[in-house]
Short mmCIF file of C-alpha atoms in Angstrom, two decimals:
data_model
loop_
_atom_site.label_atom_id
_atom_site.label_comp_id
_atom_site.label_asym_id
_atom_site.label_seq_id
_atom_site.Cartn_x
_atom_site.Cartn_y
_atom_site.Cartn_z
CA UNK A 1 -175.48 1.92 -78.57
CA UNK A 2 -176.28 -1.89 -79.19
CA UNK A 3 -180.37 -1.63 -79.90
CA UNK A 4 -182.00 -4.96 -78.65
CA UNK A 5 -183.86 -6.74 -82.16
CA UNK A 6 -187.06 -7.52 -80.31
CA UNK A 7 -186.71 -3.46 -80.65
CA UNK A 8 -186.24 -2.75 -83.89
CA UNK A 9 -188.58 -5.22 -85.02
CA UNK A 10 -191.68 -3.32 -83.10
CA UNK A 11 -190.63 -0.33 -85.20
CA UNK A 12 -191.95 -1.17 -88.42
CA UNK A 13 -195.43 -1.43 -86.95
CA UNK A 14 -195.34 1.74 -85.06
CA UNK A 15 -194.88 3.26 -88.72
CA UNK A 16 -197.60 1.72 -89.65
CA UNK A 17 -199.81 2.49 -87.15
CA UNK A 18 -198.63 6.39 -87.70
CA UNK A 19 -198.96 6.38 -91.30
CA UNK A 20 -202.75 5.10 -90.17
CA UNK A 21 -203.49 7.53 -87.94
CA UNK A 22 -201.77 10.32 -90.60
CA UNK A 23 -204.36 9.49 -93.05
CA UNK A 24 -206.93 10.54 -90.60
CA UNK A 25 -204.97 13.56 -90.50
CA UNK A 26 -204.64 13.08 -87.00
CA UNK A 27 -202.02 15.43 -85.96
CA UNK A 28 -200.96 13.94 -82.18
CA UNK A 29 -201.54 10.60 -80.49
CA UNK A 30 -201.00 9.79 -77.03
CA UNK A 31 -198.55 6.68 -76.18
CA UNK A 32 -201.69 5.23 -74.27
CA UNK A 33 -203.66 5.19 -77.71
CA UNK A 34 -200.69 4.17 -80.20
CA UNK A 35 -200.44 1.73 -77.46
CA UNK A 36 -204.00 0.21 -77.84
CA UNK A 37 -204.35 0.52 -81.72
CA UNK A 38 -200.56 -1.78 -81.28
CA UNK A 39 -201.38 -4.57 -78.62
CA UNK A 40 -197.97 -2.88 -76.75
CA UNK A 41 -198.42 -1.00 -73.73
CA UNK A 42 -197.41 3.11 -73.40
CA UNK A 43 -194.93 2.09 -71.51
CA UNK A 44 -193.24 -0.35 -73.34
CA UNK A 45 -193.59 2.34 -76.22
CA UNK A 46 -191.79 5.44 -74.77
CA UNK A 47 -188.91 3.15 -73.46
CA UNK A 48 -188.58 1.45 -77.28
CA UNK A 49 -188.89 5.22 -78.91
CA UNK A 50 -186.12 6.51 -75.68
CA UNK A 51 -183.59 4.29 -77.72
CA UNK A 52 -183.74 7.27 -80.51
CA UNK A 53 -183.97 10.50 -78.61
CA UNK A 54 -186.55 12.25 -77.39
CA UNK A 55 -189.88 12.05 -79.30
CA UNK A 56 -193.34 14.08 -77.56
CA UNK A 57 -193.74 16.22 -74.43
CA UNK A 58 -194.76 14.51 -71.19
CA UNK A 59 -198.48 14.83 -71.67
CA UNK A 60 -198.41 16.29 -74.79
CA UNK A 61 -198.52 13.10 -77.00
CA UNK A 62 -196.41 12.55 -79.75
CA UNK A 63 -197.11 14.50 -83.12
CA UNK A 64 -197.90 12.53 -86.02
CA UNK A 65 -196.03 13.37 -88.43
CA UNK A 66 -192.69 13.96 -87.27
CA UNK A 67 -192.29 10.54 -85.52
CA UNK A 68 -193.29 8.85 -88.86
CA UNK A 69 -190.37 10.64 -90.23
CA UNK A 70 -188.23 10.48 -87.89
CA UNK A 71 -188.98 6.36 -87.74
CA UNK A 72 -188.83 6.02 -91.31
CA UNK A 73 -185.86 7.64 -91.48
CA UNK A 74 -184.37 5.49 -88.32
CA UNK A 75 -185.82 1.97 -90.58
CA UNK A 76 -184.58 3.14 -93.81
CA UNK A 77 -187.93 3.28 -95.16
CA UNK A 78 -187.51 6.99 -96.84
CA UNK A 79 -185.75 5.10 -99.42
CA UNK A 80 -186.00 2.18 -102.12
CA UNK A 81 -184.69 -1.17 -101.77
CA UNK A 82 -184.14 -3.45 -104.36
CA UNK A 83 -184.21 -7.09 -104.05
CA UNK A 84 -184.03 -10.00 -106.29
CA UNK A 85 -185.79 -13.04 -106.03
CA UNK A 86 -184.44 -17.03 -106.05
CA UNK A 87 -187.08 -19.48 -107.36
CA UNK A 88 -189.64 -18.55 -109.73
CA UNK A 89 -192.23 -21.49 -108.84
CA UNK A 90 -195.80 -21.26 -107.61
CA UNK A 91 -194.34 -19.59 -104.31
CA UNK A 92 -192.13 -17.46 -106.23
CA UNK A 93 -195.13 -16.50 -108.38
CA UNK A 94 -197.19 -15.76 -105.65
CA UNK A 95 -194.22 -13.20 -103.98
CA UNK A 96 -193.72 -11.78 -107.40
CA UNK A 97 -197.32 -10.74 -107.64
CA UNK A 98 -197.60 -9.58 -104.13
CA UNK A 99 -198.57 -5.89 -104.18
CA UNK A 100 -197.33 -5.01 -100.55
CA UNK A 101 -194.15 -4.72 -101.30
CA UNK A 102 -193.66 -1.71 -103.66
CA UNK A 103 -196.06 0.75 -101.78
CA UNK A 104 -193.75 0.42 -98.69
CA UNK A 105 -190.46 0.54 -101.28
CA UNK A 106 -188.92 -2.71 -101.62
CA UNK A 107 -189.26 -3.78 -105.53
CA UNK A 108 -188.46 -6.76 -106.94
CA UNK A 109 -185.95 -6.13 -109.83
CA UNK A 110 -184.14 -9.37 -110.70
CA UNK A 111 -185.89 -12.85 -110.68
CA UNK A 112 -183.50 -16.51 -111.10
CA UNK A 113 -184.64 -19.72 -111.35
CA UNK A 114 -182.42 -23.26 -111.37
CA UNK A 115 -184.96 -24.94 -113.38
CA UNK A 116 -183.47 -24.34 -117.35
CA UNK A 117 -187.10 -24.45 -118.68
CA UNK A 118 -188.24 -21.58 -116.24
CA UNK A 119 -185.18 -19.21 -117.25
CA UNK A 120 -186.30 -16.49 -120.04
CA UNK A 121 -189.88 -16.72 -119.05
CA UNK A 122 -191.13 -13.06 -119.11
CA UNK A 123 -192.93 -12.01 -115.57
CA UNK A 124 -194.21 -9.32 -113.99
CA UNK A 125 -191.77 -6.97 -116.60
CA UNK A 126 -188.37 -9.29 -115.75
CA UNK A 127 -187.00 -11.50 -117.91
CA UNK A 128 -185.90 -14.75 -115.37
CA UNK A 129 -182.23 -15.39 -115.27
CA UNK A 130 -180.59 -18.68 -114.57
CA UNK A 131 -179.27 -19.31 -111.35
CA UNK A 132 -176.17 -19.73 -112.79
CA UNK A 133 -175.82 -16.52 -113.42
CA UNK A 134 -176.25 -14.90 -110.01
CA UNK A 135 -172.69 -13.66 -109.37
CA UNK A 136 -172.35 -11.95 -112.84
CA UNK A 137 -176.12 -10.43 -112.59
CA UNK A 138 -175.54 -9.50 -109.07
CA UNK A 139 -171.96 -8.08 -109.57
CA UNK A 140 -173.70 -5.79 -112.65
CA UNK A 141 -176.71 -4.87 -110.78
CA UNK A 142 -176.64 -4.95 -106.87
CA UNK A 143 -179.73 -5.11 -105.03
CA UNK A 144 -179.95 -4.64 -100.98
CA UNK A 145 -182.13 -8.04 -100.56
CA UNK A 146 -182.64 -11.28 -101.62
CA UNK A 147 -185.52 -13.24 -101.12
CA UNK A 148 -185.32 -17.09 -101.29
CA UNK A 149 -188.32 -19.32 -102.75
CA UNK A 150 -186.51 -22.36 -103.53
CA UNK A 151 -186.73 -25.58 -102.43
CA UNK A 152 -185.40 -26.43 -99.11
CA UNK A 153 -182.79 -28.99 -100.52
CA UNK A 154 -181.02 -25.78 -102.38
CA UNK A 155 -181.89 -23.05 -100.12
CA UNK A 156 -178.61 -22.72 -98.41
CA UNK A 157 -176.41 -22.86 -101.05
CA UNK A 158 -178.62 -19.93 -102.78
CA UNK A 159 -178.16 -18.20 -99.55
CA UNK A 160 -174.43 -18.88 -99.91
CA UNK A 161 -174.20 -17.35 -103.10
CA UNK A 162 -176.28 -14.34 -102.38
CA UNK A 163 -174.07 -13.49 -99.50
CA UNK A 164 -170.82 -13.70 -101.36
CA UNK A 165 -172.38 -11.55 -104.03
CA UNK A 166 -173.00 -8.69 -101.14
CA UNK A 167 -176.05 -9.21 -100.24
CA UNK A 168 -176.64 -8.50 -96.28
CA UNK A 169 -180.49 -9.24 -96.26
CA UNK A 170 -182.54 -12.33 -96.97
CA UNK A 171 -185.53 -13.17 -96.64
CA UNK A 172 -186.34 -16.78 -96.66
CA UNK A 173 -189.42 -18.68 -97.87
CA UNK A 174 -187.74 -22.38 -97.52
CA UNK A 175 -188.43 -24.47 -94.50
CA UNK A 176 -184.44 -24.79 -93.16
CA UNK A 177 -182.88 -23.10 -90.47
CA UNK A 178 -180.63 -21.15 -92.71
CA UNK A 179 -177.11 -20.34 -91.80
CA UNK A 180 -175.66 -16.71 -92.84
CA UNK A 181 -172.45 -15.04 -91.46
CA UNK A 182 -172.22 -12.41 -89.16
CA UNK A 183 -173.43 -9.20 -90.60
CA UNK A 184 -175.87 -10.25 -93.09
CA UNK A 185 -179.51 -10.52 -91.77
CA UNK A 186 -182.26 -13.34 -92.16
CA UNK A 187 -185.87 -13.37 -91.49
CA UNK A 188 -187.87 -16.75 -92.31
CA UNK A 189 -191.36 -16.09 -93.79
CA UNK A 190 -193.03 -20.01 -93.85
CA UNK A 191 -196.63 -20.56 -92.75
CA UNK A 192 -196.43 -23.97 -92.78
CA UNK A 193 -193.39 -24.35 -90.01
CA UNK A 194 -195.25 -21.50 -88.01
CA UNK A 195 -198.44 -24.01 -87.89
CA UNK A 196 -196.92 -27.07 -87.01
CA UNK A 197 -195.10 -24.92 -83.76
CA UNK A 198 -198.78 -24.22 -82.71
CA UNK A 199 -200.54 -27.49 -83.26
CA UNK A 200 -197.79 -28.76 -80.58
CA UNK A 201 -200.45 -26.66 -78.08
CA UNK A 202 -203.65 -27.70 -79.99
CA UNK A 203 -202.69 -31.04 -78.95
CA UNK A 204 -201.29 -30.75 -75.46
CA UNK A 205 -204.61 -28.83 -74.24
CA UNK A 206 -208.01 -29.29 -74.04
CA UNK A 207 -211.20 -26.97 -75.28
CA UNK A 208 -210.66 -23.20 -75.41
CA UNK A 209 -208.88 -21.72 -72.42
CA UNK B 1 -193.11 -29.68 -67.32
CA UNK B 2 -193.68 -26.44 -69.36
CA UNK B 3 -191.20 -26.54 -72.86
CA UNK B 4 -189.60 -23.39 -73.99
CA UNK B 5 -191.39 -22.37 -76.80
CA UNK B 6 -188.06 -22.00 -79.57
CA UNK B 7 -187.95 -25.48 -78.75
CA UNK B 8 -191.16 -26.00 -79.69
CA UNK B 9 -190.16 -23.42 -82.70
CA UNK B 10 -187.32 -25.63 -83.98
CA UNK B 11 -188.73 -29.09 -83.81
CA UNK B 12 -190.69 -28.97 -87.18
CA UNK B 13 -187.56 -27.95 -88.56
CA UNK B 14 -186.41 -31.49 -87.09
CA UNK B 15 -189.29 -33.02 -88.81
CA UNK B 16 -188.51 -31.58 -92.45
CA UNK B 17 -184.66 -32.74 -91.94
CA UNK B 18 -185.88 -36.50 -91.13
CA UNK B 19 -188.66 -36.36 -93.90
CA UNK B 20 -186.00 -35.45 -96.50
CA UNK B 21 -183.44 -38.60 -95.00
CA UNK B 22 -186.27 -40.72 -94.81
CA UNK B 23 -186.64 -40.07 -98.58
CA UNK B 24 -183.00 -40.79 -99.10
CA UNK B 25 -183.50 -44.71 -97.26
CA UNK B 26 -181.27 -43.43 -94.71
CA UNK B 27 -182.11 -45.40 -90.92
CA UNK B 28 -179.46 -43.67 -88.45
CA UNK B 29 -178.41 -40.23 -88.82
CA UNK B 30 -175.89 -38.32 -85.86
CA UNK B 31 -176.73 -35.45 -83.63
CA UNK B 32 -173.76 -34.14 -85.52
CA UNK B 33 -175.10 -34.55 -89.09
CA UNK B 34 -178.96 -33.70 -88.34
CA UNK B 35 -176.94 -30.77 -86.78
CA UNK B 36 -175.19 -29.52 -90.46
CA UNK B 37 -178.36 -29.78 -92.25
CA UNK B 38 -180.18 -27.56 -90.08
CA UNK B 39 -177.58 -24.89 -88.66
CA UNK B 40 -178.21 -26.40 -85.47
CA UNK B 41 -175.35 -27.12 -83.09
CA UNK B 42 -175.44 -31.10 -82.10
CA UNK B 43 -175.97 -30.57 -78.45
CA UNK B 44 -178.55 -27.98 -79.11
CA UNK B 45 -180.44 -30.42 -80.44
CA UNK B 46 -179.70 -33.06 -78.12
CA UNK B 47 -181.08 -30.78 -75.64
CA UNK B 48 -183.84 -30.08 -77.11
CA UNK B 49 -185.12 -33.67 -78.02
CA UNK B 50 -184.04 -34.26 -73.97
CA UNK B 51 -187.27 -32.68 -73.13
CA UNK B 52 -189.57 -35.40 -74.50
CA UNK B 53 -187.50 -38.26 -73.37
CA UNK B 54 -184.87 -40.75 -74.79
CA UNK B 55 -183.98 -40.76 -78.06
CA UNK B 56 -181.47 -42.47 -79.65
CA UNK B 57 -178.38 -44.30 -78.01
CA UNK B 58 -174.67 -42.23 -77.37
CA UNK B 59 -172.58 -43.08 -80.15
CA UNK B 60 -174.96 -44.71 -82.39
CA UNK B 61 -177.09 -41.97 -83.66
CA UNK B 62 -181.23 -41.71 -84.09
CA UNK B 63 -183.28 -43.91 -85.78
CA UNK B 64 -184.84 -41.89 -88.38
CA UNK B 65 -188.08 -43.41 -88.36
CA UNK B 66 -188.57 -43.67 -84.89
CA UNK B 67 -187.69 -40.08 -84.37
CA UNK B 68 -190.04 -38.74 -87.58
CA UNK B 69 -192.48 -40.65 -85.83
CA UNK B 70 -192.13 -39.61 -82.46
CA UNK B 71 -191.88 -35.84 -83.44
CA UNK B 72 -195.00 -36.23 -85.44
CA UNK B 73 -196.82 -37.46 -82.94
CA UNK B 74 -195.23 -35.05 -79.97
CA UNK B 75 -196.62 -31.97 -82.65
CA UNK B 76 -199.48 -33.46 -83.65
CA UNK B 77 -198.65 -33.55 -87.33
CA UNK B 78 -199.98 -37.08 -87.19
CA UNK B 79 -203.26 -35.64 -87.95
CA UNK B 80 -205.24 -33.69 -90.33
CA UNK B 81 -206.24 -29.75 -88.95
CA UNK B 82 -209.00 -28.01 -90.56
CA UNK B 83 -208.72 -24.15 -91.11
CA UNK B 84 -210.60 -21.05 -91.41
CA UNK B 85 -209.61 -18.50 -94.23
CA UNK B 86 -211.22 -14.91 -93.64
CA UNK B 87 -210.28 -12.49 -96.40
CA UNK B 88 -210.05 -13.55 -99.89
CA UNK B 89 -208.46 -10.41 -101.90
CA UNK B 90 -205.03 -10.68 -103.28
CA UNK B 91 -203.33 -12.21 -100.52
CA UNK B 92 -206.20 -14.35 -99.58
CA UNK B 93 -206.25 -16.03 -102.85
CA UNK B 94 -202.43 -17.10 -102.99
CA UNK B 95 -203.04 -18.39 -99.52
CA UNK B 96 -205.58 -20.51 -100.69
CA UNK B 97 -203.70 -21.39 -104.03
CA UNK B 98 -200.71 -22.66 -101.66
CA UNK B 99 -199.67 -26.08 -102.12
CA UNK B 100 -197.30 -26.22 -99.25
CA UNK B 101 -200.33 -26.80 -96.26
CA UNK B 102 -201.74 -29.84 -97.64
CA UNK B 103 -199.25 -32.31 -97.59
CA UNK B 104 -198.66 -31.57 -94.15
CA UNK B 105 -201.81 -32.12 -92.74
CA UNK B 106 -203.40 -28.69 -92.77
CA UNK B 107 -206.43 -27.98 -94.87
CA UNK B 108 -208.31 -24.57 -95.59
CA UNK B 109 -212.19 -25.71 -95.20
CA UNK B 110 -213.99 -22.54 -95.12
CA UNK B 111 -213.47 -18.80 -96.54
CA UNK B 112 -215.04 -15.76 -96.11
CA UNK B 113 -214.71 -12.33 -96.80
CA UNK B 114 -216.46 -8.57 -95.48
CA UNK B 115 -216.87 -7.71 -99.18
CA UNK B 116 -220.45 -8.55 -100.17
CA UNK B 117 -218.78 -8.42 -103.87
CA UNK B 118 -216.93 -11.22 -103.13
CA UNK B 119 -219.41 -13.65 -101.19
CA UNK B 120 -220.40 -16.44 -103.13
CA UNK B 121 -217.56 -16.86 -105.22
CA UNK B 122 -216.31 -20.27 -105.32
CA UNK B 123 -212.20 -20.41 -104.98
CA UNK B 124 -210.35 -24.06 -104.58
CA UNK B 125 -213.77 -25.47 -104.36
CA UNK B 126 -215.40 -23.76 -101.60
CA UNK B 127 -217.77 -20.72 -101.24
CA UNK B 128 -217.12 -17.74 -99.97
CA UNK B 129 -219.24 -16.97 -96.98
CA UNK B 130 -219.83 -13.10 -95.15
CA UNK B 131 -217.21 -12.92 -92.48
CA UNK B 132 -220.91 -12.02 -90.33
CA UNK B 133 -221.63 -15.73 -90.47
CA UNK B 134 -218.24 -16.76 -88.85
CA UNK B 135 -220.08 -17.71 -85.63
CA UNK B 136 -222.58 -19.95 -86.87
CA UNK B 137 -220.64 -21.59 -89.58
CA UNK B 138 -217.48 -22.01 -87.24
CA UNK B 139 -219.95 -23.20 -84.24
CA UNK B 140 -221.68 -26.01 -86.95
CA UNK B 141 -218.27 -26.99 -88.47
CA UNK B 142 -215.58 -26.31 -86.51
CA UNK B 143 -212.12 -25.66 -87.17
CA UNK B 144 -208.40 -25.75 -85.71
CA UNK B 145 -207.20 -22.97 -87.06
CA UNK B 146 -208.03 -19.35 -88.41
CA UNK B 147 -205.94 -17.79 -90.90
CA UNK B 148 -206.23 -13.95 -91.20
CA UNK B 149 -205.50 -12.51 -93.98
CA UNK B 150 -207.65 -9.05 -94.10
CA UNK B 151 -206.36 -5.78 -94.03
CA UNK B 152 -204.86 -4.31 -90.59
CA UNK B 153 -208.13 -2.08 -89.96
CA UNK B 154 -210.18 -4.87 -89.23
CA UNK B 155 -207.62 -7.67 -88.63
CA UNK B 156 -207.85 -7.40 -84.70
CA UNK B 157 -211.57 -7.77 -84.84
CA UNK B 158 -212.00 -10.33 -87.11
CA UNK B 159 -209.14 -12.58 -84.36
CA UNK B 160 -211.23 -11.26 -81.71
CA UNK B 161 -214.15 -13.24 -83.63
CA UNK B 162 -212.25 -16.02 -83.89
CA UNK B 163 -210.94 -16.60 -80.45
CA UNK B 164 -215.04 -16.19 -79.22
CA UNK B 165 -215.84 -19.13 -81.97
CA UNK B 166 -213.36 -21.11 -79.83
CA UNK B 167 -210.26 -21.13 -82.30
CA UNK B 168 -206.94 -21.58 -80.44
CA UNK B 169 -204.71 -21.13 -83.32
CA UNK B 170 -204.12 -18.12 -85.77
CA UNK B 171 -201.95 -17.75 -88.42
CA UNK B 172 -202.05 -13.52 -89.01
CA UNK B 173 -200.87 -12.07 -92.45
CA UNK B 174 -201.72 -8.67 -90.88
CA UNK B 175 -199.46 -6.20 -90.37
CA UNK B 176 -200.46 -5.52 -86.98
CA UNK B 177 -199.43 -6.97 -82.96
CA UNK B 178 -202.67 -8.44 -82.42
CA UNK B 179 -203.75 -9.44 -79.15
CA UNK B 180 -205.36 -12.67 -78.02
CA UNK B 181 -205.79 -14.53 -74.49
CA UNK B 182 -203.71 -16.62 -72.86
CA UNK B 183 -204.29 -20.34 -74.49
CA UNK B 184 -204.55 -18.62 -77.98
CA UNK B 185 -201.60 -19.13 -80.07
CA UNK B 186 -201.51 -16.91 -82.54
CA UNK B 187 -197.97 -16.46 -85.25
CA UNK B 188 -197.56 -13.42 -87.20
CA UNK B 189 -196.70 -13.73 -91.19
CA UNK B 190 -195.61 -10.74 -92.89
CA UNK B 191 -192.64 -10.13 -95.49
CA UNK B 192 -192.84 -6.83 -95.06
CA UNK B 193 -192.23 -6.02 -92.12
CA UNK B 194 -189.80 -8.41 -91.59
CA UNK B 195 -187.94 -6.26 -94.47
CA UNK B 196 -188.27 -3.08 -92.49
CA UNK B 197 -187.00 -4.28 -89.71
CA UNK B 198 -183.76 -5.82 -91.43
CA UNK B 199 -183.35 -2.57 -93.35
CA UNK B 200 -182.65 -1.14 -90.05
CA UNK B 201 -179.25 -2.85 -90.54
CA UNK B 202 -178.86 -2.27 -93.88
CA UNK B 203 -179.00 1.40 -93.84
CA UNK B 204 -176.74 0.97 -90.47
CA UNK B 205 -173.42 -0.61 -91.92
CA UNK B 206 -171.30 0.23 -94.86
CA UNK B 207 -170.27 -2.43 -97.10
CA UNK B 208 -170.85 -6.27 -96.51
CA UNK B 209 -169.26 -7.49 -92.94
#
């Protein structure tokens, strides 16, 4: 069965508000509640989780702790990923030292730059690698993701590369509407294009609603 | 007439294309060509630039500058936005260490923070207030747009703050589906769970497609 995306992508934050509610050692939650702590109703909750099986007992609630599993296990998430990053800039910097990442299992274990003066720079424990030598480094040592943090004017053609060394997901920082075959996954992660979508609105209204 | 909002999504990415030709001297550029650069078919983005009138004339292509122009004025980016940081840990600080907002207009004005550790501290130039004075220092200097980039406990409150001081715009780094009124705008920003929800896919193939 085909899941829809808009799916899949709630999941991640139901694990999150599970693993929450686990460290209150909260043992069962009711779809109403997971609901309200998610900005989703219960509704919209027990038809995303029917996709899956059958999770909780008709006014029993769900318990805790198995539906974390069980979701984890659905996303992947009882596992590592390994990713390697493109672009070793500020931005790159900034993603290299971002701490979110490993607690949730997604560590950063190759970094590549295309600017010669950045490659062999020690940071964060990796030793940066030329662009250049993707394909070899790649081929060598696969990693499940790679996350882009070049700029815009080279973005696809790092994407290009990353997908014909194997890599199915990418996560881009640059501000282009990236183009990846069929199969291989993108998300775009770039504040700036996400605040120039809403100041279309600022404009075109007047005073607070 | 009300403008579906992935138009509204794709046009910065528009903007960036004709900023980077308009840096290359070019003055005409094709539905077709404006169409490679950004993954875009052509009469996708006919279409879209249909909505706010007549661009360009069939066969000859857009005038870049007129277009840049026009865009920047339909999104507003014709003008400087001010913006509210609230949470200044990790994350916070590489927010306010990013280069990429300036340039286009968007600048972070105030910070604050729940941790009394942390209020006073001067970062980029301004100091860190108590997130319990958002309403009066948001009410005497008002801003556009509220970034949010405290942890997922307190990140629905601190929006709900927001929206009362009259802020129509967030930017959430959150890992949470917060909730805000109609004529809020509010986009979410989070790597990671944009990675969980792609390793969905991973773990759900074999092999690149």
């Amino acid at each position: 069965m085909e899941i829809p995306p808009v799916v899949i992508d709630r999941l991640p934050l139901y694990t999150r508000a599970l693993s929450a509610l686990e460290s209150e050692a909260r043992e069962v939650v009711s779809s109403q509640e997971l609901g309200t702590r998610l900005g989703v109703t219960p509704a919209q909750i027990r038809k995303d989780l029917s996709y899956f099986g059958r999770f909780g007992k008709q006014g029993r609630g769900y318990n805790v702790h198995k539906l974390l599993d069980e979701l984890q296990r659905i996303l992947g998430l009882d596992r590592q990923w390994r990713m390697a990053l493109v672009g070793v800039g500020k931005l790159g910097r900034a993603i290299l030292g971002y701490e979110g990442f490993t607690p949730q299992g997604f560590r950063i274990v190759q970094a590549f730059d295309t600017d010669p003066k950045r490659v062999g720079e020690q940071l964060n424990g990796l030793t940066v690698k030329s662009a250049d030598e993707l394909e070899s480094a790649l081929s060598a040592n696969p990693v499940d993701v790679g996350i882009v943090a070049v700029p815009a004017e080279i973005a696809q053609s790092v994407i290009n590369t990353l997908v014909k060394c194997g890599v199915r997901a990418i996560l881009n920082y640059a501000p282009i509407a990236a183009q990846v075959p069929r199969g291989v996954h993108l998300k775009r992660i770039e504040p700036v294009l996400a605040l120039q979508s809403m100041t279309y609105y600022l404009k075109n209204s007047r005073g607070p609603a």
